[in-house]
Amino acid sequence: MASEPTTVTITGGGGQIGYALMFRIAAGDMLGPDRPVRLRLLEIPQGMRAAEGAALELQDCAFPLLADVDVTDDPLTAFNGTRIAMLVGARPRTAGMERGDLLAANAGIFGPQGNAIGAVADDGVRVVVVGNPANTNALIAAASASPDIPSERFTALTRLDHNRAVGQLAEALGVAPGDIADVVIWGNHSATQFPDVSHAILPDGMPVLEALAERLGGEAAATAWLDDVFIPRVAKRGAEIIEVRGSSSVASAANAAIDHVRDEQLGTRRGLTSAAVVSRGEYGVPEGLVCSFPVTSRGHDDGYRVVEGLDLDERARARVAASVDELALERDAVRALGVL
Ligand code: NAX
């Protein structure tokens, strides 16, 4: 093998997204065809058999890039020396559960995992939180890893929302998804998120807004489509998938998590993408909230940087503010639990 394997930890390794993630990572889809990986799968005792079974299948794939697979229910073992931590396992909302209960249950997972990352992960670890409520779980994990690991090394996944937005636009415009650049998801990975196409362009530089107006019969029709169809459809796509498929998004979520880590590690290719990162006050978002922004990465362990200076009109500012308010409420609820 070319180089020392990169340790990648997946929590919830016995769950659905974990299962969809690990084979693609082992095949080189995330870190490239030259970087061997060592996988660590973290589970709770009830999930251990499923994760162990997945590890047997990984062995049966004989992936040339896969150096090793460990399955454990001990966070200190799972995160020991890890460079990339993908926090997927979370406590789902069950019937009758209030938002505060959900936040508290997940604080009980992401607090200890953040502690363990601070204690034993590689200093250069990068963490992506997939498990919901992803933004606030990332906030909790980052606070719990502090001061050993800087909080900017923690991110949350909004790339699935980003990719969903690109997919919807591609269909509406009759172009390939790869033709659409500079879509932005702002805010929380929840129904309040704001999928923003006002900076999006096609390969010839034509603004997507203009292309939509041409295709839909004018600016007013394009605005109505964005407000009434596009934004709610992207924001509620998870529910649509459950209704049609009878089960939640799995392969598309794993794919987005791979896109997120790949672009962060190797660099964004064309234009910007979306990721939830710790706010430094950009666009007026209160410092410390884990908020989805337009980001780019130059690779080489540079991490995601917020792209500043994009113009937001009044309508866009109101939508961003509504989602940021929700993030602040989640943070306050977690603070009230004494977690932060
Ligand atoms: P599953 O229920 O299939 O798998 C979750 C796994 O996590 C289970 O095997 C469970 O035993 C394990 N787990 C629970 N607590 C754990 C802990 N403390 N340590 C280690 N493992 C633990 O769910 P799946 O479909 O894989 O979804 C995982 C999470 O992703 C959910 O929270 C889901 O809401 C979230 N999603 C986030 C998305 C995003 O874009 N940010 C989109 C997809 C998905 O909805």
GROMACS .gro file of C-alpha atoms and ligand atoms in nm:
model
  385
    1MET     CA    1   0.000   0.000   0.000
    2ALA     CA    2   0.112   0.350  -0.085
    3SER     CA    3   0.092   0.521   0.254
    4GLU     CA    4  -0.003   0.478   0.619
    5PRO     CA    5  -0.382   0.411   0.638
    6THR     CA    6  -0.610   0.697   0.739
    7THR     CA    7  -0.831   0.602   1.035
    8VAL     CA    8  -1.200   0.672   0.970
    9THR     CA    9  -1.452   0.618   1.250
   10ILE     CA   10  -1.821   0.568   1.173
   11THR     CA   11  -2.064   0.576   1.462
   12GLY     CA   12  -2.388   0.385   1.411
   13GLY     CA   13  -2.188   0.135   1.207
   14GLY     CA   14  -2.467  -0.121   1.246
   15GLY     CA   15  -2.733   0.115   1.109
   16GLN     CA   16  -2.857   0.188   0.760
   17ILE     CA   17  -2.646   0.491   0.667
   18GLY     CA   18  -2.339   0.333   0.824
   19TYR     CA   19  -2.393   0.029   0.603
   20ALA     CA   20  -2.427   0.244   0.291
   21LEU     CA   21  -2.117   0.447   0.383
   22MET     CA   22  -1.854   0.190   0.468
   23PHE     CA   23  -1.834   0.004   0.137
   24ARG     CA   24  -1.791   0.324  -0.063
   25ILE     CA   25  -1.525   0.454   0.175
   26ALA     CA   26  -1.340   0.122   0.153
   27ALA     CA   27  -1.362   0.138  -0.226
   28GLY     CA   28  -1.182   0.475  -0.227
   29ASP     CA   29  -1.481   0.696  -0.316
   30MET     CA   30  -1.419   0.934  -0.026
   31LEU     CA   31  -1.044   0.982   0.007
   32GLY     CA   32  -0.934   0.879  -0.340
   33PRO     CA   33  -0.776   0.572  -0.497
   34ASP     CA   34  -0.433   0.623  -0.334
   35ARG     CA   35  -0.530   0.653   0.033
   36PRO     CA   36  -0.569   0.329   0.228
   37VAL     CA   37  -0.817   0.341   0.515
   38ARG     CA   38  -0.863   0.175   0.852
   39LEU     CA   39  -1.232   0.164   0.951
   40ARG     CA   40  -1.355   0.176   1.307
   41LEU     CA   41  -1.724   0.110   1.363
   42LEU     CA   42  -1.875   0.231   1.689
   43GLU     CA   43  -2.206   0.088   1.806
   44ILE     CA   44  -2.411   0.047   2.119
   45PRO     CA   45  -2.434  -0.313   2.246
   46GLN     CA   46  -2.769  -0.372   2.067
   47GLY     CA   47  -2.613  -0.272   1.734
   48MET     CA   48  -2.291  -0.470   1.764
   49ARG     CA   49  -2.405  -0.782   1.576
   50ALA     CA   50  -2.521  -0.579   1.276
   51ALA     CA   51  -2.190  -0.391   1.267
   52GLU     CA   52  -1.995  -0.715   1.303
   53GLY     CA   53  -2.191  -0.864   1.016
   54ALA     CA   54  -2.111  -0.562   0.799
   55ALA     CA   55  -1.744  -0.604   0.889
   56LEU     CA   56  -1.757  -0.964   0.765
   57GLU     CA   57  -1.895  -0.842   0.435
   58LEU     CA   58  -1.622  -0.580   0.409
   59GLN     CA   59  -1.369  -0.858   0.445
   60ASP     CA   60  -1.546  -1.049   0.168
   61CYS     CA   61  -1.505  -0.754  -0.067
   62ALA     CA   62  -1.123  -0.779  -0.038
   63PHE     CA   63  -1.093  -0.406  -0.102
   64PRO     CA   64  -0.729  -0.329  -0.182
   65LEU     CA   65  -0.748   0.002   0.009
   66LEU     CA   66  -0.899  -0.140   0.328
   67ALA     CA   67  -0.624  -0.206   0.579
   68ASP     CA   68  -0.834  -0.305   0.877
   69VAL     CA   69  -1.184  -0.298   1.035
   70ASP     CA   70  -1.255  -0.281   1.408
   71VAL     CA   71  -1.600  -0.300   1.565
   72THR     CA   72  -1.640  -0.170   1.920
   73ASP     CA   73  -1.889  -0.027   2.166
   74ASP     CA   74  -1.621   0.177   2.343
   75PRO     CA   75  -1.585   0.539   2.221
   76LEU     CA   76  -1.224   0.563   2.345
   77THR     CA   77  -1.129   0.266   2.128
   78ALA     CA   78  -1.336   0.387   1.833
   79PHE     CA   79  -1.185   0.736   1.823
   80ASN     CA   80  -0.828   0.646   1.917
   81GLY     CA   81  -0.602   0.821   1.664
   82THR     CA   82  -0.892   0.885   1.428
   83ARG     CA   83  -0.847   1.146   1.148
   84ILE     CA   84  -1.203   1.146   1.020
   85ALA     CA   85  -1.500   1.091   1.248
   86MET     CA   86  -1.843   1.050   1.092
   87LEU     CA   87  -2.101   1.070   1.370
   88VAL     CA   88  -2.405   0.897   1.226
   89GLY     CA   89  -2.559   0.707   1.518
   90ALA     CA   90  -2.817   0.913   1.705
   91ARG     CA   91  -3.131   0.876   1.909
   92PRO     CA   92  -3.433   0.903   1.678
   93ARG     CA   93  -3.747   1.090   1.777
   94THR     CA   94  -4.009   0.845   1.901
   95ALA     CA   95  -4.383   0.894   1.949
   96GLY     CA   96  -4.466   1.146   2.220
   97MET     CA   97  -4.110   1.275   2.248
   98GLU     CA   98  -4.083   1.653   2.291
   99ARG     CA   99  -3.804   1.848   2.123
  100GLY     CA  100  -3.635   1.901   2.460
  101ASP     CA  101  -3.635   1.525   2.525
  102LEU     CA  102  -3.479   1.462   2.186
  103LEU     CA  103  -3.208   1.721   2.245
  104ALA     CA  104  -3.137   1.577   2.589
  105ALA     CA  105  -3.119   1.218   2.461
  106ASN     CA  106  -2.876   1.321   2.188
  107ALA     CA  107  -2.670   1.534   2.425
  108GLY     CA  108  -2.621   1.208   2.615
  109ILE     CA  109  -2.462   1.062   2.302
  110PHE     CA  110  -2.275   1.355   2.145
  111GLY     CA  111  -2.138   1.493   2.473
  112PRO     CA  112  -1.948   1.173   2.565
  113GLN     CA  113  -1.843   1.117   2.204
  114GLY     CA  114  -1.705   1.473   2.189
  115ASN     CA  115  -1.518   1.407   2.515
  116ALA     CA  116  -1.369   1.090   2.372
  117ILE     CA  117  -1.265   1.268   2.052
  118GLY     CA  118  -1.095   1.538   2.258
  119ALA     CA  119  -0.916   1.276   2.464
  120VAL     CA  120  -0.788   1.031   2.203
  121ALA     CA  121  -0.843   1.143   1.841
  122ASP     CA  122  -0.561   1.263   1.620
  123ASP     CA  123  -0.496   1.638   1.668
  124GLY     CA  124  -0.587   1.686   1.302
  125VAL     CA  125  -0.921   1.505   1.330
  126ARG     CA  126  -1.213   1.638   1.128
  127VAL     CA  127  -1.565   1.552   1.240
  128VAL     CA  128  -1.889   1.551   1.046
  129VAL     CA  129  -2.217   1.502   1.231
  130VAL     CA  130  -2.492   1.330   1.034
  131GLY     CA  131  -2.717   1.213   1.321
  132ASN     CA  132  -3.007   1.449   1.387
  133PRO     CA  133  -3.055   1.715   1.510
  134ALA     CA  134  -2.722   1.738   1.327
  135ASN     CA  135  -2.630   2.105   1.377
  136THR     CA  136  -2.692   2.106   1.750
  137ASN     CA  137  -2.537   1.763   1.798
  138ALA     CA  138  -2.222   1.906   1.633
  139LEU     CA  139  -2.235   2.205   1.867
  140ILE     CA  140  -2.250   1.970   2.167
  141ALA     CA  141  -1.970   1.745   2.038
  142ALA     CA  142  -1.746   2.044   1.961
  143ALA     CA  143  -1.803   2.195   2.306
  144SER     CA  144  -1.728   1.858   2.467
  145ALA     CA  145  -1.402   1.812   2.274
  146SER     CA  146  -1.283   2.159   2.371
  147PRO     CA  147  -1.011   2.268   2.438
  148ASP     CA  148  -0.824   1.966   2.296
  149ILE     CA  149  -0.972   1.995   1.946
  150PRO     CA  150  -1.056   2.337   1.795
  151SER     CA  151  -1.428   2.375   1.729
  152GLU     CA  152  -1.374   2.457   1.360
  153ARG     CA  153  -1.284   2.091   1.311
  154PHE     CA  154  -1.652   2.003   1.374
  155THR     CA  155  -1.911   2.031   1.098
  156ALA     CA  156  -2.263   1.904   1.032
  157LEU     CA  157  -2.408   1.763   0.713
  158THR     CA  158  -2.625   1.985   0.493
  159ARG     CA  159  -2.477   1.849   0.172
  160LEU     CA  160  -2.777   1.621   0.126
  161ASP     CA  161  -3.001   1.929   0.122
  162HIS     CA  162  -2.757   2.094  -0.120
  163ASN     CA  163  -2.758   1.794  -0.353
  164ARG     CA  164  -3.137   1.771  -0.333
  165ALA     CA  165  -3.162   2.138  -0.436
  166VAL     CA  166  -2.926   2.083  -0.730
  167GLY     CA  167  -3.128   1.776  -0.837
  168GLN     CA  168  -3.455   1.973  -0.834
  169LEU     CA  169  -3.306   2.261  -1.035
  170ALA     CA  170  -3.151   2.026  -1.290
  171GLU     CA  171  -3.489   1.866  -1.350
  172ALA     CA  172  -3.670   2.201  -1.376
  173LEU     CA  173  -3.414   2.340  -1.623
  174GLY     CA  174  -3.358   2.023  -1.822
  175VAL     CA  175  -2.980   2.031  -1.758
  176ALA     CA  176  -2.735   1.792  -1.592
  177PRO     CA  177  -2.679   1.836  -1.216
  178GLY     CA  178  -2.310   1.896  -1.285
  179ASP     CA  179  -2.404   2.206  -1.488
  180ILE     CA  180  -2.536   2.387  -1.182
  181ALA     CA  181  -2.290   2.567  -0.954
  182ASP     CA  182  -2.314   2.787  -0.645
  183VAL     CA  183  -2.639   2.677  -0.486
  184VAL     CA  184  -2.636   2.752  -0.112
  185ILE     CA  185  -2.817   2.593   0.183
  186TRP     CA  186  -2.838   2.836   0.475
  187GLY     CA  187  -2.924   2.760   0.837
  188ASN     CA  188  -3.040   2.444   1.006
  189HIS     CA  189  -3.075   2.093   0.862
  190SER     CA  190  -3.449   2.110   0.925
  191ALA     CA  191  -3.764   2.236   0.758
  192THR     CA  192  -3.653   2.597   0.825
  193GLN     CA  193  -3.342   2.568   0.603
  194PHE     CA  194  -3.315   2.812   0.315
  195PRO     CA  195  -3.210   2.663  -0.020
  196ASP     CA  196  -3.087   2.973  -0.206
  197VAL     CA  197  -3.043   2.979  -0.584
  198SER     CA  198  -2.981   3.352  -0.622
  199HIS     CA  199  -2.606   3.303  -0.682
  200ALA     CA  200  -2.637   2.982  -0.881
  201ILE     CA  201  -2.506   2.979  -1.236
  202LEU     CA  202  -2.491   2.754  -1.543
  203PRO     CA  203  -2.165   2.670  -1.725
  204ASP     CA  204  -2.199   2.968  -1.964
  205GLY     CA  205  -2.232   3.200  -1.663
  206MET     CA  206  -2.608   3.244  -1.707
  207PRO     CA  207  -2.776   3.294  -1.368
  208VAL     CA  208  -3.007   3.007  -1.278
  209LEU     CA  209  -3.272   3.267  -1.189
  210GLU     CA  210  -3.268   3.395  -1.548
  211ALA     CA  211  -3.279   3.043  -1.688
  212LEU     CA  212  -3.578   2.963  -1.464
  213ALA     CA  213  -3.758   3.278  -1.574
  214GLU     CA  214  -3.701   3.187  -1.940
  215ARG     CA  215  -3.824   2.834  -1.891
  216LEU     CA  216  -4.119   2.908  -1.664
  217GLY     CA  217  -4.252   3.215  -1.846
  218GLY     CA  218  -4.115   3.516  -1.659
  219GLU     CA  219  -3.963   3.637  -1.335
  220ALA     CA  220  -4.288   3.623  -1.138
  221ALA     CA  221  -4.348   3.261  -1.239
  222ALA     CA  222  -3.990   3.170  -1.142
  223THR     CA  223  -4.027   3.336  -0.801
  224ALA     CA  224  -4.359   3.160  -0.742
  225TRP     CA  225  -4.203   2.824  -0.836
  226LEU     CA  226  -3.911   2.885  -0.600
  227ASP     CA  227  -4.134   2.987  -0.306
  228ASP     CA  228  -4.419   2.742  -0.354
  229VAL     CA  229  -4.255   2.434  -0.503
  230PHE     CA  230  -3.876   2.431  -0.483
  231ILE     CA  231  -3.806   2.552  -0.129
  232PRO     CA  232  -4.071   2.339   0.046
  233ARG     CA  233  -3.986   2.035  -0.166
  234VAL     CA  234  -3.614   2.052  -0.081
  235ALA     CA  235  -3.682   2.125   0.286
  236LYS     CA  236  -3.931   1.838   0.317
  237ARG     CA  237  -3.764   1.592   0.081
  238GLY     CA  238  -3.677   1.358   0.369
  239ALA     CA  239  -4.049   1.314   0.446
  240GLU     CA  240  -4.126   1.262   0.075
  241ILE     CA  241  -3.865   0.985   0.055
  242ILE     CA  242  -4.016   0.814   0.362
  243GLU     CA  243  -4.364   0.835   0.211
  244VAL     CA  244  -4.264   0.696  -0.128
  245ARG     CA  245  -3.993   0.451  -0.027
  246GLY     CA  246  -4.140   0.345   0.305
  247SER     CA  247  -3.804   0.412   0.468
  248SER     CA  248  -3.580   0.712   0.527
  249SER     CA  249  -3.304   0.843   0.297
  250VAL     CA  250  -3.005   0.614   0.324
  251ALA     CA  251  -2.795   0.589   0.007
  252SER     CA  252  -2.839   0.958  -0.075
  253ALA     CA  253  -2.746   1.052   0.283
  254ALA     CA  254  -2.435   0.834   0.273
  255ASN     CA  255  -2.345   0.978  -0.066
  256ALA     CA  256  -2.378   1.333   0.070
  257ALA     CA  257  -2.160   1.250   0.371
  258ILE     CA  258  -1.895   1.116   0.132
  259ASP     CA  259  -1.921   1.432  -0.083
  260HIS     CA  260  -1.885   1.645   0.232
  261VAL     CA  261  -1.570   1.474   0.357
  262ARG     CA  262  -1.418   1.435   0.009
  263ASP     CA  263  -1.453   1.804  -0.073
  264GLU     CA  264  -1.328   1.907   0.271
  265GLN     CA  265  -1.022   1.682   0.242
  266LEU     CA  266  -0.940   1.712  -0.127
  267GLY     CA  267  -1.085   2.056  -0.207
  268THR     CA  268  -1.407   2.179  -0.366
  269ARG     CA  269  -1.396   2.141  -0.741
  270ARG     CA  270  -1.620   2.398  -0.906
  271GLY     CA  271  -1.757   2.693  -0.712
  272LEU     CA  272  -1.891   2.660  -0.363
  273THR     CA  273  -2.085   2.401  -0.172
  274SER     CA  274  -2.284   2.396   0.153
  275ALA     CA  275  -2.180   2.270   0.495
  276ALA     CA  276  -2.279   2.355   0.850
  277VAL     CA  277  -1.974   2.500   1.022
  278VAL     CA  278  -1.914   2.688   1.346
  279SER     CA  279  -2.010   3.052   1.288
  280ARG     CA  280  -1.749   3.320   1.347
  281GLY     CA  281  -2.021   3.581   1.304
  282GLU     CA  282  -2.036   3.564   0.924
  283TYR     CA  283  -2.356   3.707   0.774
  284GLY     CA  284  -2.462   3.816   1.123
  285VAL     CA  285  -2.508   3.456   1.245
  286PRO     CA  286  -2.428   3.450   1.619
  287GLU     CA  287  -2.081   3.319   1.692
  288GLY     CA  288  -2.063   2.955   1.792
  289LEU     CA  289  -2.383   2.833   1.623
  290VAL     CA  290  -2.326   2.546   1.379
  291CYS     CA  291  -2.496   2.694   1.075
  292SER     CA  292  -2.502   2.598   0.708
  293PHE     CA  293  -2.318   2.850   0.492
  294PRO     CA  294  -2.167   2.875   0.145
  295VAL     CA  295  -1.823   2.719   0.184
  296THR     CA  296  -1.517   2.619  -0.014
  297SER     CA  297  -1.214   2.413   0.075
  298ARG     CA  298  -0.867   2.421  -0.077
  299GLY     CA  299  -0.800   2.070   0.050
  300HIS     CA  300  -0.467   1.985   0.214
  301ASP     CA  301  -0.638   1.980   0.555
  302ASP     CA  302  -0.742   2.341   0.517
  303GLY     CA  303  -1.103   2.264   0.608
  304TYR     CA  304  -1.415   2.446   0.498
  305ARG     CA  305  -1.412   2.825   0.490
  306VAL     CA  306  -1.722   3.040   0.474
  307VAL     CA  307  -1.749   3.236   0.150
  308GLU     CA  308  -1.827   3.590   0.260
  309GLY     CA  309  -1.972   3.883   0.072
  310LEU     CA  310  -2.266   3.721  -0.109
  311ASP     CA  311  -2.558   3.961  -0.141
  312LEU     CA  312  -2.879   3.858   0.027
  313ASP     CA  313  -3.198   4.047  -0.051
  314GLU     CA  314  -3.457   4.119   0.215
  315ARG     CA  315  -3.655   3.803   0.144
  316ALA     CA  316  -3.343   3.587   0.169
  317ARG     CA  317  -3.226   3.760   0.487
  318ALA     CA  318  -3.563   3.689   0.652
  319ARG     CA  319  -3.544   3.321   0.560
  320VAL     CA  320  -3.186   3.288   0.690
  321ALA     CA  321  -3.283   3.470   1.010
  322ALA     CA  322  -3.575   3.232   1.072
  323SER     CA  323  -3.353   2.926   1.046
  324VAL     CA  324  -3.078   3.087   1.258
  325ASP     CA  325  -3.341   3.170   1.524
  326GLU     CA  326  -3.428   2.802   1.537
  327LEU     CA  327  -3.060   2.712   1.584
  328ALA     CA  328  -3.036   2.965   1.867
  329LEU     CA  329  -3.344   2.813   2.033
  330GLU     CA  330  -3.191   2.465   2.010
  331ARG     CA  331  -2.866   2.597   2.160
  332ASP     CA  332  -3.060   2.768   2.441
  333ALA     CA  333  -3.254   2.447   2.513
  334VAL     CA  334  -2.929   2.253   2.537
  335ARG     CA  335  -2.779   2.523   2.760
  336ALA     CA  336  -3.083   2.498   2.984
  337LEU     CA  337  -3.005   2.128   3.024
  338GLY     CA  338  -2.663   2.231   3.152
  339VAL     CA  339  -2.491   2.063   2.859
  340LEU     CA  340  -2.299   2.362   2.718
  341NAX     P1  341  -3.042   0.370   1.191
  341NAX     O1  342  -3.140   0.367   1.303
  341NAX     O2  343  -3.054   0.271   1.081
  341NAX     O3  344  -2.895   0.356   1.250
  341NAX     C1  345  -2.849   0.427   1.360
  341NAX     C2  346  -2.750   0.338   1.432
  341NAX     O4  347  -2.687   0.415   1.533
  341NAX     C3  348  -2.814   0.217   1.501
  341NAX     O5  349  -2.749   0.098   1.459
  341NAX     C4  350  -2.792   0.245   1.650
  341NAX     O6  351  -2.770   0.125   1.725
  341NAX     C5  352  -2.667   0.331   1.644
  341NAX     N1  353  -2.645   0.414   1.762
  341NAX     C6  354  -2.737   0.471   1.844
  341NAX     N2  355  -2.677   0.533   1.945
  341NAX     C7  356  -2.543   0.517   1.928
  341NAX     C8  357  -2.429   0.556   2.002
  341NAX     N3  358  -2.442   0.625   2.116
  341NAX     N4  359  -2.308   0.520   1.955
  341NAX     C9  360  -2.294   0.448   1.843
  341NAX     N5  361  -2.400   0.407   1.768
  341NAX    C10  362  -2.522   0.440   1.812
  341NAX     O7  363  -3.045   0.520   1.135
  341NAX     P2  364  -2.988   0.576   0.996
  341NAX     O8  365  -3.090   0.564   0.892
  341NAX     O9  366  -2.855   0.515   0.973
  341NAX    O10  367  -2.975   0.733   1.031
  341NAX    C11  368  -2.879   0.779   1.123
  341NAX    C12  369  -2.901   0.926   1.155
  341NAX    O11  370  -2.885   1.007   1.038
  341NAX    C13  371  -3.039   0.960   1.210
  341NAX    O12  372  -3.022   1.047   1.321
  341NAX    C14  373  -3.104   1.035   1.096
  341NAX    O13  374  -3.202   1.125   1.141
  341NAX    C15  375  -2.985   1.107   1.038
  341NAX     N6  376  -2.997   1.162   0.904
  341NAX    C16  377  -2.935   1.281   0.879
  341NAX    C17  378  -2.934   1.338   0.752
  341NAX    C18  379  -2.863   1.466   0.726
  341NAX    O14  380  -2.870   1.513   0.613
  341NAX     N7  381  -2.794   1.529   0.822
  341NAX    C19  382  -3.009   1.274   0.640
  341NAX    C20  383  -3.037   1.129   0.662
  341NAX    C21  384  -3.074   1.091   0.803
  341NAX    O15  385  -3.207   1.127   0.824
   0.00000   0.00000   0.00000
